[in-house]
Coordinates of C-alpha atoms in Angstrom, one line a residue:
M129 CA 0.0 0.0 0.0
A130 CA 2.9 2.4 0.6
P131 CA 4.0 2.6 -3.0
L132 CA 0.4 3.1 -4.1
T133 CA -0.1 5.9 -1.6
K134 CA 3.1 7.6 -2.8
A135 CA 2.0 7.3 -6.4
L136 CA -1.4 8.8 -5.6
A137 CA 0.2 11.6 -3.6
A138 CA 2.6 12.4 -6.6
L139 CA -0.4 12.4 -8.9
R140 CA -2.2 14.9 -6.7
V141 CA 1.0 17.1 -6.7
L142 CA 1.1 17.0 -10.5
A143 CA -2.6 17.9 -10.8
R144 CA -2.1 21.1 -8.8
G145 CA -2.0 23.9 -11.2
G146 CA -2.4 21.5 -14.1
G147 CA -5.3 23.3 -15.7
P148 CA -3.2 26.0 -17.4
T149 CA -0.6 23.5 -18.3
L150 CA -3.2 21.2 -19.8
L151 CA -4.7 24.1 -21.7
W152 CA -1.2 25.1 -23.0
R153 CA -0.5 21.6 -24.1
F154 CA -3.9 21.4 -26.0
V155 CA -3.2 24.7 -27.7
L156 CA 0.3 23.5 -28.9
T157 CA -1.2 20.2 -30.1
A158 CA -3.9 22.0 -32.0
G159 CA -1.4 24.4 -33.6
L160 CA 0.9 21.5 -34.7
V161 CA -1.9 19.5 -36.2
G162 CA -3.4 22.6 -37.9
S163 CA 0.0 23.4 -39.4
I164 CA 0.3 19.9 -40.8
G165 CA -3.1 20.3 -42.3
L166 CA -1.9 23.4 -44.1
L167 CA 1.3 21.8 -45.3
P168 CA 0.3 21.4 -49.0
W169 CA -0.9 25.0 -49.2
L170 CA 2.1 26.3 -47.2
S171 CA 4.5 24.6 -49.6
R172 CA 2.7 26.1 -52.5
T173 CA 2.4 22.7 -54.3
D174 CA -0.6 21.0 -55.8
P175 CA -1.6 18.2 -53.4
A176 CA -3.5 16.4 -56.2
L177 CA -0.2 16.2 -58.2
T178 CA 1.8 15.0 -55.2
V179 CA -0.9 12.3 -54.4
L180 CA -0.9 11.2 -58.1
K181 CA 2.9 10.8 -58.1
A182 CA 2.7 8.8 -54.9
R183 CA 0.0 6.5 -56.3
S184 CA 1.5 6.0 -59.7
A185 CA 4.7 7.7 -60.8
D186 CA 4.2 6.7 -64.5
R187 CA 0.7 8.2 -64.9
D188 CA 0.5 11.4 -66.8
P189 CA -0.9 14.4 -64.7
T190 CA -3.6 15.4 -67.2
P191 CA -6.1 18.1 -66.1
E192 CA -8.9 15.5 -66.0
T193 CA -6.9 13.1 -63.8
L194 CA -6.0 15.9 -61.3
R195 CA -9.6 17.1 -61.3
A196 CA -10.8 13.6 -60.4
I197 CA -8.4 13.4 -57.5
R198 CA -9.5 16.8 -56.2
D199 CA -13.1 15.8 -56.3
Q200 CA -12.4 12.4 -54.7
L201 CA -10.4 14.0 -51.8
G202 CA -12.4 17.2 -51.5
L203 CA -9.4 19.4 -51.9
D204 CA -11.4 22.3 -53.3
D205 CA -13.2 22.6 -50.0
G206 CA -10.1 24.1 -48.4
P207 CA -7.8 23.0 -45.5
S208 CA -10.2 24.1 -42.7
V209 CA -13.0 21.9 -44.0
L210 CA -10.7 18.9 -44.4
L211 CA -9.3 19.3 -40.9
G212 CA -12.8 19.6 -39.5
R213 CA -13.8 16.3 -41.2
W214 CA -10.8 14.5 -39.9
L215 CA -11.3 15.8 -36.4
G216 CA -15.0 14.8 -36.5
G217 CA -14.2 11.3 -37.6
L218 CA -11.4 11.0 -35.0
L219 CA -13.9 11.7 -32.2
H220 CA -15.8 8.6 -33.4
G221 CA -12.7 6.4 -33.7
D222 CA -12.3 6.9 -37.4
A223 CA -9.2 8.7 -38.7
G224 CA -10.3 8.4 -42.3
T225 CA -8.6 6.6 -45.2
S226 CA -5.2 7.1 -46.8
W227 CA -5.1 9.4 -49.8
V228 CA -2.5 7.2 -51.4
S229 CA -3.4 3.6 -50.5
G230 CA -7.1 3.9 -49.6
A231 CA -6.6 1.9 -46.4
Q232 CA -8.0 2.8 -43.0
V233 CA -5.6 5.1 -41.3
L234 CA -6.1 4.3 -37.6
P235 CA -5.3 0.6 -37.7
S236 CA -2.1 1.2 -39.8
V237 CA -0.9 3.9 -37.4
V238 CA -1.6 1.8 -34.3
Q239 CA 0.3 -1.1 -35.9
A240 CA 3.2 1.1 -36.9
L241 CA 3.3 2.6 -33.4
G242 CA 3.5 -0.9 -31.9
V243 CA 6.4 -1.8 -34.1
S244 CA 8.2 1.4 -33.2
L245 CA 7.6 1.0 -29.5
L246 CA 9.0 -2.6 -29.6
L247 CA 12.0 -1.3 -31.5
V248 CA 12.5 1.5 -29.0
S249 CA 12.3 -1.0 -26.0
G250 CA 15.1 -3.0 -27.5
A251 CA 17.1 0.3 -28.1
L252 CA 16.6 1.3 -24.5
V253 CA 18.0 -2.0 -23.3
V254 CA 21.1 -1.4 -25.4
A255 CA 21.3 2.2 -24.3
A256 CA 21.1 1.2 -20.6
V257 CA 23.9 -1.3 -21.1
T258 CA 26.0 1.3 -23.0
A259 CA 25.4 4.0 -20.3
T260 CA 26.4 1.5 -17.6
A261 CA 29.6 0.8 -19.4
V262 CA 30.3 4.5 -19.9
C263 CA 29.9 5.2 -16.1
A264 CA 31.5 2.0 -14.8
R265 CA 34.9 3.5 -14.1
T266 CA 33.4 6.5 -12.2
L267 CA 31.1 4.2 -10.2
R268 CA 33.9 2.0 -9.3
L269 CA 36.2 4.8 -8.1
G270 CA 33.5 6.9 -6.6
S271 CA 32.1 4.1 -4.5
R272 CA 35.6 3.5 -3.0
G273 CA 36.3 7.1 -2.4
R274 CA 39.1 7.3 -5.0
L275 CA 37.4 9.5 -7.5
G276 CA 40.2 12.1 -7.3
T277 CA 42.5 9.6 -9.1
R278 CA 40.3 9.6 -12.2
G279 CA 42.1 10.9 -15.2
A280 CA 40.7 12.5 -18.3
G281 CA 38.7 10.3 -20.5
G282 CA 35.6 10.1 -22.6
T283 CA 37.1 10.0 -26.1
A284 CA 35.6 6.6 -27.0
T285 CA 32.2 7.8 -25.7
A286 CA 32.4 11.0 -27.7
V287 CA 33.2 9.1 -30.9
L288 CA 30.3 6.7 -30.3
A289 CA 27.9 9.6 -29.6
A290 CA 29.0 11.4 -32.7
L291 CA 28.4 8.6 -35.1
P292 CA 25.2 9.0 -37.1
E293 CA 22.6 6.3 -36.6
F294 CA 22.2 5.6 -40.3
L295 CA 25.9 5.0 -40.6
V296 CA 26.0 2.6 -37.7
A297 CA 22.9 0.9 -39.2
S298 CA 24.6 0.6 -42.6
V299 CA 27.8 -0.9 -41.1
L300 CA 25.9 -3.4 -39.0
A301 CA 23.6 -4.4 -41.8
S302 CA 26.4 -4.8 -44.4
V303 CA 29.0 -6.4 -42.1
I304 CA 27.1 -8.5 -39.6
G305 CA 23.9 -9.1 -41.6
V306 CA 25.2 -9.6 -45.2
Q307 CA 28.9 -10.5 -45.1
L308 CA 29.0 -12.5 -41.9
G309 CA 25.4 -13.6 -41.9
W310 CA 25.1 -13.8 -38.2
L311 CA 21.8 -11.9 -37.9
P312 CA 19.1 -10.9 -40.4
A313 CA 19.5 -7.5 -41.9
L314 CA 16.1 -6.9 -43.6
G315 CA 12.5 -7.2 -42.5
W316 CA 10.6 -7.4 -39.2
Y317 CA 9.5 -11.0 -38.5
G318 CA 10.7 -11.9 -35.0
P319 CA 13.1 -11.1 -32.1
Q320 CA 16.2 -11.8 -34.2
W321 CA 15.3 -9.0 -36.5
M322 CA 15.3 -6.6 -33.6
V323 CA 19.0 -6.9 -32.6
L324 CA 20.8 -4.9 -35.3
P325 CA 18.4 -2.0 -35.4
S326 CA 18.3 -1.9 -31.6
L327 CA 22.1 -1.6 -31.6
A328 CA 22.0 1.1 -34.2
L329 CA 19.6 3.2 -32.2
G330 CA 20.8 2.3 -28.7
L331 CA 24.6 2.7 -29.0
P332 CA 24.6 6.5 -29.7
A333 CA 21.7 7.2 -27.3
G334 CA 23.4 5.3 -24.6
A335 CA 26.6 7.1 -25.1
V336 CA 24.9 10.5 -24.7
L337 CA 22.9 9.3 -21.6
G338 CA 26.0 7.8 -20.1
R339 CA 27.9 11.0 -20.5
L340 CA 25.1 13.0 -18.8
L341 CA 25.0 10.5 -15.9
D342 CA 28.8 10.5 -15.6
D343 CA 28.7 14.3 -15.3
L344 CA 26.4 14.1 -12.3
L345 CA 28.0 11.2 -10.4
P346 CA 31.0 13.1 -8.9
G347 CA 28.6 15.5 -7.2
A348 CA 26.6 12.6 -5.7
F349 CA 29.7 10.9 -4.4
A350 CA 30.8 14.1 -2.7
E351 CA 27.5 14.4 -0.7
P352 CA 27.6 13.8 3.1
W353 CA 25.7 10.6 2.9
A354 CA 28.2 9.0 0.5
L355 CA 31.2 10.1 2.7
A356 CA 29.5 8.8 5.8
A357 CA 28.6 5.5 4.1
A358 CA 32.2 5.0 3.0
S359 CA 33.6 5.8 6.5
R360 CA 31.2 3.3 8.0
G361 CA 32.2 0.5 5.7
V362 CA 29.1 0.3 3.6
P363 CA 29.7 -2.1 0.6
P364 CA 30.8 -0.1 -2.5
K365 CA 28.0 -1.7 -4.6
S366 CA 25.4 -0.2 -2.3
V367 CA 27.0 3.2 -2.4
A368 CA 27.2 3.1 -6.2
R369 CA 23.6 2.0 -6.5
Q370 CA 22.4 4.9 -4.3
A371 CA 24.5 7.3 -6.2
V372 CA 22.8 6.3 -9.4
R373 CA 19.4 6.6 -7.8
R374 CA 20.4 10.1 -6.6
C375 CA 21.3 11.1 -10.2
V376 CA 18.6 9.4 -12.2
P377 CA 15.9 12.1 -11.5
G378 CA 18.0 14.6 -13.3
L379 CA 18.1 12.4 -16.4
L380 CA 14.5 11.3 -16.5
P381 CA 13.2 14.3 -18.6
N382 CA 15.9 13.6 -21.2
L383 CA 15.1 9.9 -21.1
G384 CA 11.5 10.7 -22.0
L385 CA 12.6 12.9 -24.9
F386 CA 14.8 10.1 -26.1
V387 CA 11.9 7.6 -26.2
V388 CA 9.8 10.0 -28.2
G389 CA 12.7 11.0 -30.4
L390 CA 13.6 7.4 -31.2
T391 CA 10.0 6.5 -31.9
G392 CA 9.4 9.2 -34.5
G393 CA 13.0 10.0 -35.5
S394 CA 14.4 6.6 -36.3
V395 CA 13.4 7.1 -40.0
A396 CA 16.8 6.2 -41.4
V397 CA 17.2 3.0 -39.4
E398 CA 13.7 1.9 -40.3
Q399 CA 14.4 2.6 -44.0
I400 CA 17.7 0.7 -44.0
F401 CA 16.3 -2.4 -42.2
D402 CA 12.9 -2.2 -43.9
I403 CA 11.0 -1.9 -40.6
P404 CA 7.3 -0.8 -40.9
G405 CA 7.5 1.7 -38.0
L406 CA 5.8 4.9 -37.3
G407 CA 8.8 7.1 -38.3
R408 CA 9.0 5.5 -41.7
L409 CA 5.2 5.8 -42.1
T410 CA 5.2 9.4 -41.1
L411 CA 8.1 10.2 -43.5
Q412 CA 6.3 8.6 -46.5
A413 CA 3.1 10.4 -45.6
A414 CA 4.9 13.7 -45.4
L415 CA 6.6 13.3 -48.7
A416 CA 3.3 12.2 -50.4
Q417 CA 1.3 14.9 -48.5
D418 CA -1.0 12.1 -47.3
L419 CA -2.6 14.4 -44.7
P420 CA -4.9 11.8 -42.8
V421 CA -1.9 9.5 -42.2
L422 CA 0.5 12.4 -41.4
Q423 CA -1.9 14.1 -38.9
T424 CA -2.8 10.8 -37.2
G425 CA 0.8 9.7 -36.9
T426 CA 1.9 13.1 -35.5
L427 CA -1.0 13.1 -33.0
A428 CA 0.1 9.7 -31.8
L429 CA 3.6 11.0 -31.3
V430 CA 2.3 14.0 -29.4
V431 CA 0.2 11.8 -27.1
L432 CA 3.2 9.5 -26.5
A433 CA 5.4 12.6 -25.7
A434 CA 2.9 13.9 -23.2
T435 CA 2.6 10.5 -21.5
A436 CA 6.4 10.1 -21.4
G437 CA 6.8 13.5 -19.9
V438 CA 4.2 13.0 -17.2
L439 CA 5.7 9.6 -16.3
A440 CA 9.2 11.1 -16.1
R441 CA 8.1 13.8 -13.8
L442 CA 6.0 11.3 -11.7
T443 CA 9.0 9.0 -11.4
A444 CA 11.2 11.8 -10.3
R445 CA 8.8 12.9 -7.6
L446 CA 8.5 9.3 -6.4
L447 CA 12.3 9.0 -6.1
I448 CA 13.1 12.3 -4.4
G449 CA 9.7 13.8 -3.6
P450 CA 10.1 14.3 0.2
A451 CA 13.5 15.9 -0.3
L452 CA 12.1 18.2 -2.9
R453 CA 9.3 19.2 -0.6
D454 CA 11.5 19.7 2.5
G455 CA 14.5 21.3 0.8
A456 CA 16.8 18.6 2.0
L457 CA 18.9 18.0 -1.1
H458 CA 22.5 18.7 -1.7
S459 CA 23.8 20.3 -4.8
L460 CA 25.1 18.0 -7.6
Q461 CA 27.7 20.5 -8.6
R462 CA 31.1 19.0 -9.2
P463 CA 33.1 19.0 -5.9
A464 CA 36.0 20.7 -7.7
P465 CA 36.3 22.4 -11.1
P466 CA 37.6 20.1 -13.8
A467 CA 41.3 20.5 -14.6
P468 CA 42.2 21.8 -18.1
R469 CA 43.0 19.0 -20.6
T470 CA 45.5 18.7 -23.4
L471 CA 43.3 16.4 -25.4
P472 CA 41.1 19.2 -26.8
L473 CA 44.2 20.9 -28.1
L474 CA 45.3 17.7 -29.8
Y475 CA 41.9 17.0 -31.4
G476 CA 41.6 20.6 -32.5
A477 CA 45.0 20.5 -34.1
L478 CA 44.1 17.4 -36.0
L479 CA 40.8 18.8 -37.2
A480 CA 42.6 22.1 -38.2
A481 CA 45.2 20.1 -40.0
V482 CA 42.6 18.2 -42.0
I483 CA 40.8 21.4 -43.0
G484 CA 44.1 23.2 -43.8
L485 CA 45.4 20.3 -46.0
G486 CA 42.1 20.1 -47.9
L487 CA 41.2 23.7 -48.5
P488 CA 43.8 24.3 -51.3
R489 CA 42.3 21.4 -53.2
D490 CA 39.4 21.7 -55.6
A491 CA 36.3 20.1 -54.1
L492 CA 34.3 20.1 -57.4
A493 CA 36.9 18.8 -59.8
L494 CA 35.7 15.7 -61.6
D495 CA 38.0 12.9 -62.8
T496 CA 36.1 10.0 -64.2
L497 CA 39.3 8.0 -64.7
A498 CA 40.0 8.2 -60.9
R499 CA 36.7 6.9 -59.6
L500 CA 36.7 5.2 -56.2
R501 CA 40.5 5.2 -55.9
A502 CA 42.1 4.1 -52.7
P503 CA 44.0 6.6 -50.5
S504 CA 47.3 7.6 -52.0
P505 CA 49.8 10.5 -51.8
A506 CA 47.8 12.3 -54.5
H507 CA 44.5 11.7 -52.7
P508 CA 45.1 11.1 -49.0
F509 CA 41.4 10.3 -48.3
G510 CA 40.8 8.6 -51.7
T511 CA 38.1 9.6 -54.3
D512 CA 34.4 9.3 -54.5
A513 CA 32.2 7.8 -57.2
L514 CA 32.7 10.8 -59.5
G515 CA 36.5 11.0 -59.0
R516 CA 36.4 14.0 -56.7
D517 CA 38.9 14.3 -53.9
V518 CA 37.3 13.3 -50.6
L519 CA 39.8 15.3 -48.5
A520 CA 39.0 18.4 -50.4
R521 CA 35.2 17.9 -50.0
V522 CA 35.6 17.2 -46.3
A523 CA 37.7 20.4 -45.7
H524 CA 35.4 22.7 -47.8
G525 CA 32.3 21.2 -46.2
A526 CA 33.7 21.9 -42.7
L527 CA 33.5 25.6 -43.2
N528 CA 29.7 25.8 -43.7
T529 CA 28.8 22.8 -41.6
L530 CA 30.8 23.7 -38.5
G531 CA 30.0 27.4 -38.6
T532 CA 26.3 26.8 -38.9
A533 CA 26.4 24.0 -36.3
L534 CA 28.1 26.3 -33.8
A535 CA 25.6 29.1 -34.4
V536 CA 22.6 26.7 -34.0
S537 CA 24.1 25.1 -30.9
A538 CA 24.7 28.5 -29.3
A539 CA 21.2 29.6 -30.0
A540 CA 19.8 26.3 -28.7
L541 CA 21.8 26.6 -25.5
V542 CA 20.5 30.2 -24.9
A543 CA 16.9 29.2 -25.7
G544 CA 17.2 26.0 -23.6
L545 CA 18.5 27.9 -20.5
L546 CA 15.9 30.7 -20.8
L547 CA 13.0 28.3 -21.4
G548 CA 14.3 25.9 -18.8
L549 CA 13.9 28.6 -16.1
L550 CA 10.1 28.5 -16.9
P551 CA 9.2 24.8 -16.6
R552 CA 5.5 25.2 -16.8
L553 CA 5.8 27.0 -20.1
S554 CA 8.7 24.9 -21.6
G555 CA 7.6 21.5 -20.4
P556 CA 4.6 21.0 -22.7
L557 CA 6.4 22.9 -25.4
A558 CA 9.4 20.6 -25.2
D559 CA 7.2 17.5 -25.3
T560 CA 5.4 18.7 -28.3
V561 CA 8.5 19.8 -30.2
S562 CA 10.3 16.5 -29.5
A563 CA 7.3 14.6 -31.0
V564 CA 8.0 16.3 -34.4
P565 CA 10.4 14.2 -36.6
P566 CA 13.2 16.3 -38.0
V567 CA 12.1 15.7 -41.5
L568 CA 8.6 17.0 -40.8
A569 CA 10.0 20.0 -39.0
G570 CA 12.1 20.7 -42.1
L571 CA 9.1 20.5 -44.3
L572 CA 7.0 22.8 -42.1
V573 CA 9.8 25.4 -41.9
T574 CA 10.3 25.2 -45.7
G575 CA 6.6 25.7 -46.3
I576 CA 6.5 28.7 -44.0
T577 CA 9.7 30.5 -44.8
G578 CA 10.6 29.0 -48.2
S579 CA 13.7 27.1 -49.2
G580 CA 17.0 28.8 -48.7
P581 CA 20.5 28.4 -47.2
W582 CA 19.3 29.0 -43.6
T583 CA 16.2 26.7 -43.9
P584 CA 18.0 23.6 -42.4
A585 CA 19.5 25.8 -39.6
L586 CA 16.1 27.1 -38.7
A587 CA 14.5 23.6 -38.8
V588 CA 17.2 22.1 -36.6
G589 CA 17.1 25.0 -34.2
V590 CA 13.4 24.6 -33.7
V591 CA 13.9 21.2 -32.1
A592 CA 17.5 21.4 -30.8
W593 CA 16.7 23.4 -27.7
S594 CA 14.2 20.9 -26.1
P595 CA 16.6 18.5 -24.5
L596 CA 18.6 21.4 -23.1
A597 CA 15.5 23.0 -21.6
A598 CA 14.5 19.6 -20.1
H599 CA 18.0 19.2 -18.6
T600 CA 17.9 22.8 -17.2
S601 CA 14.4 22.3 -15.6
S602 CA 15.4 19.1 -13.9
L603 CA 18.6 20.4 -12.5
L604 CA 16.9 23.7 -11.5
R605 CA 14.1 21.8 -9.7
Q606 CA 16.7 19.9 -7.6
E607 CA 18.9 22.9 -7.0
R608 CA 16.0 24.9 -5.6
A609 CA 15.5 22.1 -3.0
T610 CA 19.0 22.2 -1.6
T611 CA 19.8 23.1 2.0
H612 CA 22.3 25.8 1.2
L613 CA 19.8 27.6 -1.0
A614 CA 17.1 27.4 1.7
A615 CA 19.6 28.9 4.2
T616 CA 20.6 31.7 1.8
R617 CA 17.0 32.5 1.2
A618 CA 16.3 32.6 4.9
L619 CA 19.0 35.1 5.4
G620 CA 17.2 37.5 3.1
A621 CA 18.7 36.9 -0.3
G622 CA 16.3 37.9 -3.2
R623 CA 15.4 36.0 -6.3
W624 CA 17.9 37.8 -8.6
Y625 CA 20.7 37.1 -6.2
L626 CA 19.8 33.5 -5.9
L627 CA 19.6 33.2 -9.7
R628 CA 22.9 34.9 -10.4
H629 CA 25.0 33.5 -7.5
E630 CA 23.4 30.1 -6.8
L631 CA 21.2 28.6 -9.5
L632 CA 23.0 29.6 -12.7
P633 CA 26.5 28.6 -11.5
A634 CA 25.0 25.2 -10.6
V635 CA 23.0 24.7 -13.8
L636 CA 25.1 26.4 -16.5
P637 CA 28.2 24.2 -16.6
P638 CA 26.4 20.8 -17.0
V639 CA 24.0 22.2 -19.6
T640 CA 26.8 23.7 -21.5
R641 CA 28.6 20.4 -21.6
H642 CA 25.4 18.8 -22.7
A643 CA 25.1 21.3 -25.6
L644 CA 28.7 20.6 -26.7
L645 CA 28.0 16.9 -26.6
R646 CA 25.1 17.4 -29.1
L647 CA 27.2 19.6 -31.4
P648 CA 28.2 16.7 -33.8
G649 CA 24.5 15.6 -34.0
V650 CA 23.5 19.2 -34.9
A651 CA 26.1 19.3 -37.7
L652 CA 24.8 16.0 -39.1
S653 CA 21.2 17.0 -38.9
L654 CA 21.9 20.2 -40.9
A655 CA 23.5 18.3 -43.7
A656 CA 20.9 15.5 -43.6
L657 CA 18.1 18.0 -44.2
G658 CA 20.1 19.4 -47.1
F659 CA 20.3 16.0 -48.6
L660 CA 16.5 15.7 -48.5
G661 CA 16.2 18.8 -50.6
L662 CA 15.5 21.3 -47.8
G663 CA 18.8 23.2 -48.0
A664 CA 22.2 22.7 -49.7
Q665 CA 22.1 20.6 -52.9
P666 CA 24.7 18.5 -54.7
P667 CA 27.5 19.1 -55.5
S668 CA 27.7 21.0 -52.2
P669 CA 30.4 19.3 -50.0
E670 CA 28.2 19.1 -46.9
W671 CA 29.3 16.4 -44.5
G672 CA 25.9 14.7 -44.4
L673 CA 25.8 14.7 -48.2
L674 CA 29.2 13.1 -48.3
L675 CA 28.1 10.2 -46.1
A676 CA 24.8 9.8 -47.9
E677 CA 26.3 10.0 -51.4
N678 CA 29.1 7.5 -50.7
Q679 CA 27.0 5.1 -48.6
P680 CA 26.0 2.9 -51.6
Y681 CA 29.7 2.4 -52.3
A682 CA 30.7 1.5 -48.8
E683 CA 31.6 -2.1 -49.7
R684 CA 33.7 -1.2 -52.8
A685 CA 35.3 2.0 -51.4
P686 CA 34.9 2.1 -47.6
W687 CA 37.3 5.0 -47.3
A688 CA 34.7 7.3 -49.0
V689 CA 32.5 6.8 -45.9
L690 CA 35.0 6.1 -43.2
F691 CA 37.1 9.3 -43.6
P692 CA 34.1 11.7 -43.4
A693 CA 32.7 9.6 -40.5
A694 CA 36.2 9.8 -38.8
V695 CA 36.3 13.6 -39.1
L696 CA 32.7 13.8 -37.7
A697 CA 33.8 11.5 -34.8
L698 CA 36.9 13.8 -34.3
L699 CA 34.5 16.7 -34.0
G700 CA 32.6 14.8 -31.3
A701 CA 35.8 14.0 -29.4
L702 CA 36.8 17.6 -29.5
A703 CA 33.4 18.9 -28.3
V704 CA 33.2 16.4 -25.4
T705 CA 36.7 16.8 -24.1
A706 CA 36.5 20.6 -24.5
A707 CA 33.3 20.4 -22.4
G708 CA 35.3 19.0 -19.5
G709 CA 37.1 22.3 -19.2
V710 CA 34.0 24.5 -19.1
R711 CA 33.7 26.1 -15.6
L712 CA 32.7 29.3 -14.0
P713 CA 35.0 31.5 -11.9
R714 CA 35.1 30.7 -8.2
R715 CA 32.8 32.6 -6.0
R716 CA 34.3 35.2 -3.7
G717 CA 35.0 34.1 -0.1
R718 CA 35.7 30.5 -1.0
T719 CA 39.1 29.1 -0.3
D720 CA 40.7 25.9 -1.6
S721 CA 41.4 24.6 1.9
P722 CA 38.4 24.5 4.2
A723 CA 40.7 24.1 7.2
G724 CA 42.0 27.7 6.9
P725 CA 45.6 29.0 6.8
S726 CA 48.4 27.3 8.7
P727 CA 50.0 29.2 11.6
G728 CA 53.2 30.0 9.6
D729 CA 51.3 31.5 6.7
R730 CA 51.2 35.2 6.2
V731 CA 47.6 36.3 6.1
V732 CA 46.9 39.2 3.7
P733 CA 43.7 41.1 4.6
A734 CA 41.1 41.4 1.9
P735 CA 40.5 44.8 0.4
R736 CA 37.7 46.7 2.0
R737 CA 34.6 47.3 0.0
R738 CA 31.2 48.7 0.7
P739 CA 28.8 45.9 1.3
N740 CA 25.3 45.9 -0.3
R741 CA 22.2 45.0 1.5
T742 CA 22.2 41.3 0.4
D743 CA 25.9 40.9 1.4
A744 CA 25.1 42.3 4.8
L745 CA 22.3 39.9 5.3
L746 CA 24.5 37.0 4.3
A747 CA 27.4 38.0 6.5
P748 CA 28.0 35.8 9.6
V749 CA 26.8 37.1 12.9
P750 CA 29.8 37.6 15.4
T751 CA 29.6 35.8 18.6
P752 CA 29.9 38.1 21.7
T753 CA 32.8 37.6 24.0
T754 CA 32.6 37.1 27.8
E755 CA 33.5 40.8 28.5
E756 CA 30.8 42.0 26.1
R757 CA 28.3 39.9 27.9

């Protein structure tokens, strides 16, 4: 009965003030579904022509044929009438029929959702194992009180997190599925068909989650309970288990976003392995402008996102609810600022060397006699299917790709921090945004703003802030419940003082490291949207275009794929290792040694300054001496 009572109490807490939040979530969902209903008209294309091409690409688009399709689908009635019909049928359990296949929409969407959820469950198992492996060293040293001996690391994790999912899927399918024949590579017929796609989705996601957890663990092991447990001889396994339990609530919002993002965003993996999931179904409906399927699939993703968000917040309250209510938590800030590393300099020098060697070369020069040549002194990275120098294309593509990715990541960091400070506003918004597949976001942005060089950047920026906002909100919620913040507030500190001197110094470093960890993924998403026709077009040397163009030749010329992927992984290693050195200046009044100066040390008095009102309130009260009494 105790767990049930706690669950009911947590639900009551979540229900308080839930009316405005529920209304805001409903407005967001209605706006998203309404925008999708306007997609053909926003993109200024003839939906009848698009549906005809999806039904039969060989059929001539005569005026009579297009008129018949318009009459059949009721396109002349306008988007508002079509949306009203779809909503009216949805209230009675009927989502209409597909404009392309003529099949019932609701059963196909439910079946595709079930396939995607089964795939995501396997990917989450892989992600959990990967995250455990990433944090194993920190858990082992921290549970034994030897965390200070941990050296710099994380390169392998950064490389794994930077690898694109479709590249991992292609390598697994071609090597393990085709060449070795250990596991099936195509189809969806049983548990064996789940292994390779689950690995392709779970390995990068587990690397990201593992890095986020590894960033919180040092603060948990420095808390008084961990120090007391170690001094009393508590088994290290128990200490490690409680440290993970202490850090998990800060990761639950991002875990919910991962579930929704993998469900709708695993389009490339589902395409490669021929999996009839919801992401693939939504992509095909978006390209064919099959509005009933697209609207129903997006609505299913939004409902899934809302459910995952509520469950994440409920689980967090069940784990640390009393401490949140009583303000009894300790800060999960790192016990000491991370030491500067030399690895970022090494990775940065390697990346700069690759770009510097490739820039003098011509990235567009064709040589049909040098197609798919192996690496040589003349072509250090080999050539592609058109005889173009891969090193030159990687170097020239780095300028636009890295510059745009840095700008989008910086904007996403600022937006994530600002919106994370307003969790009731950003929570439903982040859940709704995470439910939109990147391809659909690109199509919507293109329809509203038109196609241009900044269209991919705007499309990626629309969704890139949501995990950072969720991370900020979760850390902020726990930081507000710390004992030192309650004491500072009791001494008279105002909201702005707490925000500047307590909350932001605790939240900004881990969220910044999180943003740097996602920098390679942002760079790849930008180029992937360009490959889909929403931005840069061939022969532009975008990194995503390089990987997608050379992927069909991976068996004959693996260097054409491996070298661009290696440079992308190098960018990931640079971003993650550089994130380890991000830290804020020390606060005034803190010393490195809590024990104070030794008797032989010369004490230099601090310069006098005029204290403000808040500093006066926070100053310690002197204890009267015996004579004064």
